[in-house]
PDB file of C-alpha atoms and ligand atoms in Angstrom:
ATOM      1  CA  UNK A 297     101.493 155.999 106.652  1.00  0.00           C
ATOM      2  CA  UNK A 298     100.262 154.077 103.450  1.00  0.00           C
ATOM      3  CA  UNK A 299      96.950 154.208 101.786  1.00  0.00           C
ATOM      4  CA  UNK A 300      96.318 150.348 103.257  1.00  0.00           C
ATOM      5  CA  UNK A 301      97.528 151.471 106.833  1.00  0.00           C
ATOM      6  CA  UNK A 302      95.094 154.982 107.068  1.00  0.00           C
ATOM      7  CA  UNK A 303      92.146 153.230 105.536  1.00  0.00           C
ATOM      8  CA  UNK A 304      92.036 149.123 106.834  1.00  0.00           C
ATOM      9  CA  UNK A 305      92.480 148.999 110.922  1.00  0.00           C
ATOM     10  CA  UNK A 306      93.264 144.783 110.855  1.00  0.00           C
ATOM     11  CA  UNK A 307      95.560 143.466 108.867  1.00  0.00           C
ATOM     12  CA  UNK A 308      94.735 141.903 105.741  1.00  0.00           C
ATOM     13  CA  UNK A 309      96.339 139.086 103.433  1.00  0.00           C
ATOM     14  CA  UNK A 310      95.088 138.602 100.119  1.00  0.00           C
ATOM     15  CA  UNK A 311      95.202 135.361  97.794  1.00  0.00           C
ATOM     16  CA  UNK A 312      94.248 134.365  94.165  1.00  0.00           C
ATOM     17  CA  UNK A 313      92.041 131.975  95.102  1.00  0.00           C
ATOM     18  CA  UNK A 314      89.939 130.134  98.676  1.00  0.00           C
ATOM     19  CA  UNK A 315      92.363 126.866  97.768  1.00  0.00           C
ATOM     20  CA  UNK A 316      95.905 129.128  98.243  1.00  0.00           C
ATOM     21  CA  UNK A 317      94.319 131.044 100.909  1.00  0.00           C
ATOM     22  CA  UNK A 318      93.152 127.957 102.963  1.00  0.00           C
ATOM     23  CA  UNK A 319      96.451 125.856 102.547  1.00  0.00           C
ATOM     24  CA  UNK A 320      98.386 128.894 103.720  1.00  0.00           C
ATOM     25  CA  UNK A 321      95.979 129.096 107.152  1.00  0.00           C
ATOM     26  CA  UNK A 322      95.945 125.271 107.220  1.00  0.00           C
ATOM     27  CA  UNK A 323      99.859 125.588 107.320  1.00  0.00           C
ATOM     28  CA  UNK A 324      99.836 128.024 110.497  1.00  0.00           C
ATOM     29  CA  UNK A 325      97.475 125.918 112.124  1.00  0.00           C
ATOM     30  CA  UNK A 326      99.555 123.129 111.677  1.00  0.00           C
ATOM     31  CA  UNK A 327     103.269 125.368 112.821  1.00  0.00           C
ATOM     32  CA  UNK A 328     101.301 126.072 115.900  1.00  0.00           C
ATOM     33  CA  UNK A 329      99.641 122.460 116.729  1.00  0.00           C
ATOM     34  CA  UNK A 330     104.046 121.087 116.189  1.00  0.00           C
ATOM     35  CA  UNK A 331     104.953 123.690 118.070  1.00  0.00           C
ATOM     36  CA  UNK A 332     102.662 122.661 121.007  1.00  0.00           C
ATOM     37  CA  UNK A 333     103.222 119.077 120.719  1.00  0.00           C
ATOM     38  CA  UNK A 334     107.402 120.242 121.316  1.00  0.00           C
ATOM     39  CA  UNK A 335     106.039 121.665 124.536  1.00  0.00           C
ATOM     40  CA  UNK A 336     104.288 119.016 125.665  1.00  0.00           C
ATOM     41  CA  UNK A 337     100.983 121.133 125.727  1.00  0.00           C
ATOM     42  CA  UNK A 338      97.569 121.318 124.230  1.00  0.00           C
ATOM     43  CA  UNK A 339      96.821 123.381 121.120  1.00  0.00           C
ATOM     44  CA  UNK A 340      93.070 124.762 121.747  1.00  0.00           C
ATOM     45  CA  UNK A 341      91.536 125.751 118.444  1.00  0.00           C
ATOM     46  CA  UNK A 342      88.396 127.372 117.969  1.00  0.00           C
ATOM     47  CA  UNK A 343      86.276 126.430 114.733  1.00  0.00           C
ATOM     48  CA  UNK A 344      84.030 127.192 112.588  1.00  0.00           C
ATOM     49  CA  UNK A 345      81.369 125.946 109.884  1.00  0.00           C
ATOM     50  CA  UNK A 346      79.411 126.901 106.724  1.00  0.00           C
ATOM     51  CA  UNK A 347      80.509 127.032 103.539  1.00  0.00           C
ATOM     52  CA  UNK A 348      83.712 129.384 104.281  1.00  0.00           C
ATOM     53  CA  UNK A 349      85.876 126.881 106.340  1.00  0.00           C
ATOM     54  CA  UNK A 350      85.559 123.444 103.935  1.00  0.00           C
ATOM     55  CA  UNK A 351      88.676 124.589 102.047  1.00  0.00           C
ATOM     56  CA  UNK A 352      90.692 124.955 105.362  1.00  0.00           C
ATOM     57  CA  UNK A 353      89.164 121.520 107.010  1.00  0.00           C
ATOM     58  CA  UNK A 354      90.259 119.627 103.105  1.00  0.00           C
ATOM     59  CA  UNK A 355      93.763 121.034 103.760  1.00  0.00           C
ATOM     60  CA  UNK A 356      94.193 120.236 107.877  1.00  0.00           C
ATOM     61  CA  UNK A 357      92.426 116.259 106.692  1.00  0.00           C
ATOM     62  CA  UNK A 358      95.470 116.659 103.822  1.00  0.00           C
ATOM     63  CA  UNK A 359      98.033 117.666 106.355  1.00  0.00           C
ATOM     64  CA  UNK A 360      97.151 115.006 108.154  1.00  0.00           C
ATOM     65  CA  UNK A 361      97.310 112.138 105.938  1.00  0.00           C
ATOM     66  CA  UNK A 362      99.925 112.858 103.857  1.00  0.00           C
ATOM     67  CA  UNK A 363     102.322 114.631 106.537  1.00  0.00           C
ATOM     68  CA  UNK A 364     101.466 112.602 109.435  1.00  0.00           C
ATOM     69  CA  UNK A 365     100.100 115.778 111.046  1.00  0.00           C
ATOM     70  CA  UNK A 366      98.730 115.008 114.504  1.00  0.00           C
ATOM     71  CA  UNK A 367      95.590 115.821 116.556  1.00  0.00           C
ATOM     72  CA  UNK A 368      96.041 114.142 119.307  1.00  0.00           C
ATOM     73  CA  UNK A 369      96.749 117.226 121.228  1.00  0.00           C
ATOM     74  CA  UNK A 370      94.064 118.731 120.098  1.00  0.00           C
ATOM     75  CA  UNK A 371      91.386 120.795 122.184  1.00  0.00           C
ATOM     76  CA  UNK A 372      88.361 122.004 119.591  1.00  0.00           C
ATOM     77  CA  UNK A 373      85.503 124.499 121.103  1.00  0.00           C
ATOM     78  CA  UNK A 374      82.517 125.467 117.863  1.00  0.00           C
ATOM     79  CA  UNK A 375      81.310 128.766 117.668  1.00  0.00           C
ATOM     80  CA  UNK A 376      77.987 128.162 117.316  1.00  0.00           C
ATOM     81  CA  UNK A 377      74.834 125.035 116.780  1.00  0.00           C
ATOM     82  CA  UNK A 378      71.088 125.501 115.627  1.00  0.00           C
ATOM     83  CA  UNK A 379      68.806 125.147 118.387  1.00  0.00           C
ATOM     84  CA  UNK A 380      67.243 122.954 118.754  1.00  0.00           C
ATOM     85  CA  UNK A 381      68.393 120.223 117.042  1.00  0.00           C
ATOM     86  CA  UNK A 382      69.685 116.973 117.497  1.00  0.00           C
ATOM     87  CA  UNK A 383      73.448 115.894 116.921  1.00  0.00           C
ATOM     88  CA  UNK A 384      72.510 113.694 114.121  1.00  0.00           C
ATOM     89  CA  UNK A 385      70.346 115.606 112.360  1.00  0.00           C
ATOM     90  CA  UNK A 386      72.133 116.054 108.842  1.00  0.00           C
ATOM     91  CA  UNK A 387      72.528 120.183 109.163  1.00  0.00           C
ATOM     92  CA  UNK A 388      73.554 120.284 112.958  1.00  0.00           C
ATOM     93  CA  UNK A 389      77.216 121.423 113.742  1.00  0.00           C
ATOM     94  CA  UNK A 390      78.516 117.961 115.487  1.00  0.00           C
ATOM     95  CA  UNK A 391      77.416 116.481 112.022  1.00  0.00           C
ATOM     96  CA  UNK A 392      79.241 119.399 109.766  1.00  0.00           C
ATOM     97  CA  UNK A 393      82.589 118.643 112.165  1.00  0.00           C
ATOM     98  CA  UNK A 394      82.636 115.108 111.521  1.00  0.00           C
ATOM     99  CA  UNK A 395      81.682 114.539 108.125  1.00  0.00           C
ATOM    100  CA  UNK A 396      84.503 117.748 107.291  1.00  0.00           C
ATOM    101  CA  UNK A 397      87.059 116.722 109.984  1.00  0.00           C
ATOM    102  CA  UNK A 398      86.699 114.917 112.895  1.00  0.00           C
ATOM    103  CA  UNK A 399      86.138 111.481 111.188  1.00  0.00           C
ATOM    104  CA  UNK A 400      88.887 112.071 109.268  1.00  0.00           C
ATOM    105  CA  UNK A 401      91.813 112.959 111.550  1.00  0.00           C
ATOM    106  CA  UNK A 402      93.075 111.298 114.942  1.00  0.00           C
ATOM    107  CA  UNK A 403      91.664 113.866 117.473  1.00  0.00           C
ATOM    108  CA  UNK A 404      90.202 112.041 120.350  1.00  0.00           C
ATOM    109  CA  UNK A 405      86.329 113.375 120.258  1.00  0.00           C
ATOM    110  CA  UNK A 406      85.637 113.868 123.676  1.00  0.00           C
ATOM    111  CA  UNK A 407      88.252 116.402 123.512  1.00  0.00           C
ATOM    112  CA  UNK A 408      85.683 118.276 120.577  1.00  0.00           C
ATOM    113  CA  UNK A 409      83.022 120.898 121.514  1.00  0.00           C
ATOM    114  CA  UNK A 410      79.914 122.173 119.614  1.00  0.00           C
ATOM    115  CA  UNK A 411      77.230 123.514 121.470  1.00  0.00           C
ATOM    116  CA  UNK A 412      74.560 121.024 122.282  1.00  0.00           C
ATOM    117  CA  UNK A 413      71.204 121.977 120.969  1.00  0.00           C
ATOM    118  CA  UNK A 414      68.983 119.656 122.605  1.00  0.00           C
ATOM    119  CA  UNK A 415      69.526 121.122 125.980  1.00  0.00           C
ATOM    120  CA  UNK A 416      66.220 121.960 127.702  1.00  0.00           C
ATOM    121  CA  UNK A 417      65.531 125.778 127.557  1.00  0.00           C
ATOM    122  CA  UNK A 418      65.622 125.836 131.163  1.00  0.00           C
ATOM    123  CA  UNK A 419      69.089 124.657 131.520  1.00  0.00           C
ATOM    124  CA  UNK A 420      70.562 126.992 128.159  1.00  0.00           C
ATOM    125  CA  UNK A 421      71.954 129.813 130.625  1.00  0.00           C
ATOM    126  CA  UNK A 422      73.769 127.430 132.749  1.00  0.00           C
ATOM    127  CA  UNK A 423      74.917 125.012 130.014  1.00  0.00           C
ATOM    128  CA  UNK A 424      76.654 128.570 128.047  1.00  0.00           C
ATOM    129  CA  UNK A 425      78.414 129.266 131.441  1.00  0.00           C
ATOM    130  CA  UNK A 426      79.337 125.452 131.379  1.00  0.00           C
ATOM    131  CA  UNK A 427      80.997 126.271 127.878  1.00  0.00           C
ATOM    132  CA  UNK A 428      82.624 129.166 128.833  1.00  0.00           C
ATOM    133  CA  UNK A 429      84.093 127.762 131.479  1.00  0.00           C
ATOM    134  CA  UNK A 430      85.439 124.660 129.676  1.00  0.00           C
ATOM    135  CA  UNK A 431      87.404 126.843 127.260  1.00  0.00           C
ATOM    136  CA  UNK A 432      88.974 128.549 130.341  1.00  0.00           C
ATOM    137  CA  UNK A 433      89.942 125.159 131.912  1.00  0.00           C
ATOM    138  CA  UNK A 434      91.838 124.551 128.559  1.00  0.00           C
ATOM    139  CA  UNK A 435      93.586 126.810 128.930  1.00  0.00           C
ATOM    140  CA  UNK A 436      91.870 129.328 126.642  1.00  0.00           C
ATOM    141  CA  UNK A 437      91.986 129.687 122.536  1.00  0.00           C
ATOM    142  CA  UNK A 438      95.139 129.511 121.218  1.00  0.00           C
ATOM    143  CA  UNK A 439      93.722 129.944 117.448  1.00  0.00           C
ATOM    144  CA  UNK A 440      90.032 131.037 116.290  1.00  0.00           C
ATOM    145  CA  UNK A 441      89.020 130.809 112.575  1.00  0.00           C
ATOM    146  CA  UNK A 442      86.091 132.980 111.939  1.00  0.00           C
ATOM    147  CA  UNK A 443      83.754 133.444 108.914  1.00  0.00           C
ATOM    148  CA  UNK A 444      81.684 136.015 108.222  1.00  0.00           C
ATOM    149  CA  UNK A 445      77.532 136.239 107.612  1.00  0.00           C
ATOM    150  CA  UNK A 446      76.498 139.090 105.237  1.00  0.00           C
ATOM    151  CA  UNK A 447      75.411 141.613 107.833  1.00  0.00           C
ATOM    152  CA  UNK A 448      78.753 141.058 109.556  1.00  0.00           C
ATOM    153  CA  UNK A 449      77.755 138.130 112.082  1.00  0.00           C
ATOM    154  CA  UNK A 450      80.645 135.719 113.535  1.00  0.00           C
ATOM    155  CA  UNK A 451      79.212 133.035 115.382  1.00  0.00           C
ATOM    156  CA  UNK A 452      75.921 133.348 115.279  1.00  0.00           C
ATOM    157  CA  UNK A 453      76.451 136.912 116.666  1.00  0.00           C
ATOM    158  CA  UNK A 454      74.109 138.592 114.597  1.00  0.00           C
ATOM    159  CA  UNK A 455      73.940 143.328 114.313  1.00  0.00           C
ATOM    160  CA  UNK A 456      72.816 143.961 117.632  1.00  0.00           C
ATOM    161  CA  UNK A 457      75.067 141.789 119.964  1.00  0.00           C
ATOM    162  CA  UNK A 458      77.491 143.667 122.203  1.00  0.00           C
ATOM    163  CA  UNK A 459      80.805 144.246 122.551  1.00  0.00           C
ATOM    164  CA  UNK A 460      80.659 142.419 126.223  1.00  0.00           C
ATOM    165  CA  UNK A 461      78.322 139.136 125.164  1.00  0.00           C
ATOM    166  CA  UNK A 462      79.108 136.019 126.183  1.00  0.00           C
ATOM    167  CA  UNK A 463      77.512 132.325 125.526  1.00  0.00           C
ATOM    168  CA  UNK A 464      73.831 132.440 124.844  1.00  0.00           C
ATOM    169  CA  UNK A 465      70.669 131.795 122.821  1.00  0.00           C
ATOM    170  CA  UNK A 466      69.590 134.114 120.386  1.00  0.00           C
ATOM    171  CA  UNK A 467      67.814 134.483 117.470  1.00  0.00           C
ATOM    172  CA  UNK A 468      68.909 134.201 114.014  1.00  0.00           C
ATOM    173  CA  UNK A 469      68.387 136.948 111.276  1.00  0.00           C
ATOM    174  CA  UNK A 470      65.594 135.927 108.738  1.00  0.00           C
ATOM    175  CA  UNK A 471      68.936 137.283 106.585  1.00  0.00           C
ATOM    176  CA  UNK A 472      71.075 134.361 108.251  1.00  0.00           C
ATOM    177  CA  UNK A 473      68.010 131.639 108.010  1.00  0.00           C
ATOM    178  CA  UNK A 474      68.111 132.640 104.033  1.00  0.00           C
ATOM    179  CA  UNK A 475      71.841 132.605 103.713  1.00  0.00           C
ATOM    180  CA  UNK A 476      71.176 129.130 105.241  1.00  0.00           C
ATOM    181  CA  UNK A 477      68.425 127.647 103.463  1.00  0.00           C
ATOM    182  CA  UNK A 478      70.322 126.067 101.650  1.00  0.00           C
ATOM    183  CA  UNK A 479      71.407 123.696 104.123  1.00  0.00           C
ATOM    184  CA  UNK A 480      67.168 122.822 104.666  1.00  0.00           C
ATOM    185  CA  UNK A 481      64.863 121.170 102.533  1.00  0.00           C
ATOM    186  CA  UNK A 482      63.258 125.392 102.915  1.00  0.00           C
ATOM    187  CA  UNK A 483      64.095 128.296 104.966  1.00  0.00           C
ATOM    188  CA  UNK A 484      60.508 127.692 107.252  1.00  0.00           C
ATOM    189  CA  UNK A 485      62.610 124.402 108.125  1.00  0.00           C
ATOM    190  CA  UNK A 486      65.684 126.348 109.314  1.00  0.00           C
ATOM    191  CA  UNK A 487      65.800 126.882 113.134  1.00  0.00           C
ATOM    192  CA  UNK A 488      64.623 130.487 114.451  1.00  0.00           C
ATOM    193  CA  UNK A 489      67.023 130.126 117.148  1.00  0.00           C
ATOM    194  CA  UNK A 490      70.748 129.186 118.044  1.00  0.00           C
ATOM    195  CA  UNK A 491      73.365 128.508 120.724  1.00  0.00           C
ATOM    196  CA  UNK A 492      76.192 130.468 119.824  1.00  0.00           C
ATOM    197  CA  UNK A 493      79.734 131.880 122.024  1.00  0.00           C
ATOM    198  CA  UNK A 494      79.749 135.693 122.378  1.00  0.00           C
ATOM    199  CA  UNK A 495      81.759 138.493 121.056  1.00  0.00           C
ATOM    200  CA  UNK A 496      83.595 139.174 123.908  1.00  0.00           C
ATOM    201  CA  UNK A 497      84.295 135.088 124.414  1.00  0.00           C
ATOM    202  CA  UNK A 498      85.612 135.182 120.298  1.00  0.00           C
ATOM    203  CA  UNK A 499      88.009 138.294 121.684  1.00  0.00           C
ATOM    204  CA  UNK A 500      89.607 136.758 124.217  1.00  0.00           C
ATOM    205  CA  UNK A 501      91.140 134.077 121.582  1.00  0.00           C
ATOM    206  CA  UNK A 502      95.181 135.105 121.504  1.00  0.00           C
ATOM    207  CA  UNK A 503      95.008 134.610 117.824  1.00  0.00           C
ATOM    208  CA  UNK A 504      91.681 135.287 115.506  1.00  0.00           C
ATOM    209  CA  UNK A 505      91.390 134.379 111.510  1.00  0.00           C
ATOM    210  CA  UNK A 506      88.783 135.309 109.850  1.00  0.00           C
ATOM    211  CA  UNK A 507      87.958 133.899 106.161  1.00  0.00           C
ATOM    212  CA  UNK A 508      85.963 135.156 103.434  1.00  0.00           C
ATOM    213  CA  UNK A 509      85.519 134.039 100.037  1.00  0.00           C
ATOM    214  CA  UNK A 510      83.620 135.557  97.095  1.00  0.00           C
ATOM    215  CA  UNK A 511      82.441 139.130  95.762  1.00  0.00           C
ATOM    216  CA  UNK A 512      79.145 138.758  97.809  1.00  0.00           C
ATOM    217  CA  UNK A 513      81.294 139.219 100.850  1.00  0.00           C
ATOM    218  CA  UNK A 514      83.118 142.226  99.895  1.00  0.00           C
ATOM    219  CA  UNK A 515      81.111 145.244 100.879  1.00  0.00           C
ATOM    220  CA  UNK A 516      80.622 143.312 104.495  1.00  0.00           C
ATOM    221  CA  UNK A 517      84.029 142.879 104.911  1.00  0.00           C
ATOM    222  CA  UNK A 518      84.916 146.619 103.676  1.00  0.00           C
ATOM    223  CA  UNK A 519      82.689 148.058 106.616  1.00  0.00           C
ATOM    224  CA  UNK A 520      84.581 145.294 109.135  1.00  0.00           C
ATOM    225  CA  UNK A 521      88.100 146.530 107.905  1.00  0.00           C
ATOM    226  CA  UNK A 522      87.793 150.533 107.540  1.00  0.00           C
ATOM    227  CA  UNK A 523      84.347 150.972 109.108  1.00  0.00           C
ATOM    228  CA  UNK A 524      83.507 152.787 112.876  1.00  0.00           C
ATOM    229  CA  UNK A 525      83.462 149.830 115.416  1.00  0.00           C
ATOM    230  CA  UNK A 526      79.712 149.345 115.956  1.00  0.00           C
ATOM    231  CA  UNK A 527      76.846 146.504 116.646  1.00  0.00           C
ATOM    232  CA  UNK A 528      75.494 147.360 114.115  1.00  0.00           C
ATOM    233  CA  UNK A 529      78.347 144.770 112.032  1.00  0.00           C
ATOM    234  CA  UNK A 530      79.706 142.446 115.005  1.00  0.00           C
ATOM    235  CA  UNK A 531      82.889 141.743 112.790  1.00  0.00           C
ATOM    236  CA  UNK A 532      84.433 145.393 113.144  1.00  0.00           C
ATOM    237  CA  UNK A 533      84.496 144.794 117.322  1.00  0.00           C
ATOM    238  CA  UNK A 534      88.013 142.608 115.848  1.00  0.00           C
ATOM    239  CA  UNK A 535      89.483 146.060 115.174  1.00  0.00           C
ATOM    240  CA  UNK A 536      89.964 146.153 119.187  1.00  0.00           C
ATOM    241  CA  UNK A 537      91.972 142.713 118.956  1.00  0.00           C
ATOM    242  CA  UNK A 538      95.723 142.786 119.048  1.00  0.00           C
ATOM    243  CA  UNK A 539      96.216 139.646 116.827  1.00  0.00           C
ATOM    244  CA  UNK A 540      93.624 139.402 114.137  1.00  0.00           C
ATOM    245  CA  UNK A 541      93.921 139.430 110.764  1.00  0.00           C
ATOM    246  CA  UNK A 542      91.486 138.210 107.635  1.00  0.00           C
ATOM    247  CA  UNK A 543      92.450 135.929 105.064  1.00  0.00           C
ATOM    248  CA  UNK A 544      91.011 137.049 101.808  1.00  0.00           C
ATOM    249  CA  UNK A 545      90.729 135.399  98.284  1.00  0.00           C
ATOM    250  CA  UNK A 546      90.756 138.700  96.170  1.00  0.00           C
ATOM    251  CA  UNK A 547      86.934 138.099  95.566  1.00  0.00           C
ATOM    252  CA  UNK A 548      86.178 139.089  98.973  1.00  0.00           C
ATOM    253  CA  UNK A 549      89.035 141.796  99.146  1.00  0.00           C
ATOM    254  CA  UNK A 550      87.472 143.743  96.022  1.00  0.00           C
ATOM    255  CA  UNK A 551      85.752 146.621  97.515  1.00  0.00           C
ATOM    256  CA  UNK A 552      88.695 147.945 100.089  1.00  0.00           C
ATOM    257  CA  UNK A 553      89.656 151.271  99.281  1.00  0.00           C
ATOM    258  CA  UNK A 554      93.328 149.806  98.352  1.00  0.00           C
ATOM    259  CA  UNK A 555      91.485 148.386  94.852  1.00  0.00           C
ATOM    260  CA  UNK A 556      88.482 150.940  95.118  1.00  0.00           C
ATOM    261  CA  UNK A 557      90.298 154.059  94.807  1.00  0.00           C
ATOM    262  CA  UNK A 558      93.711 152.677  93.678  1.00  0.00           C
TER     263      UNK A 558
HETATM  264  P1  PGA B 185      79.262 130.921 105.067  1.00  0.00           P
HETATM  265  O1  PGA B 185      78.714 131.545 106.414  1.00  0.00           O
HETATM  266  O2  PGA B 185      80.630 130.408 105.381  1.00  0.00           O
HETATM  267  O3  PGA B 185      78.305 129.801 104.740  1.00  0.00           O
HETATM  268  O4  PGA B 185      79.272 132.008 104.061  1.00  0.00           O
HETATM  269  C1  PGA B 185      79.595 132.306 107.157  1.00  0.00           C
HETATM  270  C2  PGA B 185      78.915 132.724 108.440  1.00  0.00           C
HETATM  271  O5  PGA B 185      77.680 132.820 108.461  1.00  0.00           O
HETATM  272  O6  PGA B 185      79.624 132.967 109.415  1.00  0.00           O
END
């Protein structure tokens, strides 16, 4: 067994830079939507936003225009939307997905999903079983890009969410609502709450990527890789899935015990 196998417990690809790292996933992304298309079937893709998945989104809009990739087969479920907060508002999800995708590619839109955060409180539980079980009538994800928050968080699932969660309100971390800010005109204007899938709804993808960019990222994505599984970081529950794997720029990859303790 090598030093990499004993010490990281998903499988890990490392490149020089987000740009290299995003055209390679934008590449799979586009083998598997072909490959679909060839079958006659839908590709369901879960997605993403924040800062970490603008690289991949420039290369898919790239694909698309200058190698006629097409959406039209396309099935998109979000991870995750402020609540509340209305579609239009300029930091809601449906607004990230358009201005970074949607607009730009020929998916037809009422085959997109992001979480709708002006449903009434009263209706949230139903509305997350509602979600759940559209992704199920699609058949279920074929392909889930992740990223990661600094205490480990995917989706909005922040330390603390279980292994068995499903779609559901919760509360952001006041460390998410500062990694955030900068999204708001301050972090008081940055929603306390959010609508976001669960952990075991993210597991039940058949494949999951997860991206992370940068040297702030590392030490998170250390403990997700070679760390116990535990709430305590949501991201190392991916150790149970049979197809995951994190896509790296060597920023992010810099405190594994591969480079650590070479
Ligand atoms: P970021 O956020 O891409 O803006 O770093 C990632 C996340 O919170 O999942």
């Amino acid at each position: 067994m090598s030093l990499v196998d004993s010490f990281e417990k998903i499988p890990v690809q490392i490149f020089a830079d987000d740009k290299i790292a995003s055209a390679h996933v934008a590449r799979e992304i586009a083998d598997l939507i072909r490959q679909k298309q060839k079958e006659g079937k839908p590709c369901v893709l879960g997605l993403a936003t924040g800062s970490t998945p603008k690289t991949l989104y420039k290369e898919l809009v790239a694909l698309h225009r200058h190698q006629g990739l097409s959406f039209k087969n396309g099935i998109t479920f979000n991870l995750d939307e402020y609540y509340p907060i209305e579609p239009n508002a300029l930091q809601s999800y449906h607004r990230f997905m358009n201005t970074h995708l949607f607009d730009h590619i020929d998916i037809d839109k009422s085959n997109t999903h992001v979480p709708d955060g002006t449903i009434d409180k009263n209706d949230v539980r139903a509305y997350a079983a509602t979600y759940e079980k559209k992704i199920e009538l699609a058949g279920g994800i074929d392909y889930q890009v992740l990223g990661i928050g600094l205490n480990g968080h995917i989706g909005f699932n922040e330390p603390g969410s279980g292994r068995h969660s499903g779609t559901r309100l919760v509360a952001l971390d006041n460390t998410t609502r500062l990694a955030n800010a900068y999204e708001f005109t301050s972090i008081a204007q940055v929603p306390r709450l959010a609508i976001t899938v669960g952990i075991n709804t993210i597991l039940k993808a058949r494949k999951i990527v997860l991206l992370g960019w940068g040297i702030h990222k590392a030490p998170v994505i250390r403990k997700s890789v070679e760390g116990t599984v535990t709430d305590h970081v949501p991201a190392s529950f991916l150790q149970e899935h049979p197809n995951c794997s994190f896509v790296l720029d060597e920023g992010a990859a810099q405190e594994l015990t591969r480079f650590k303790t070479p």
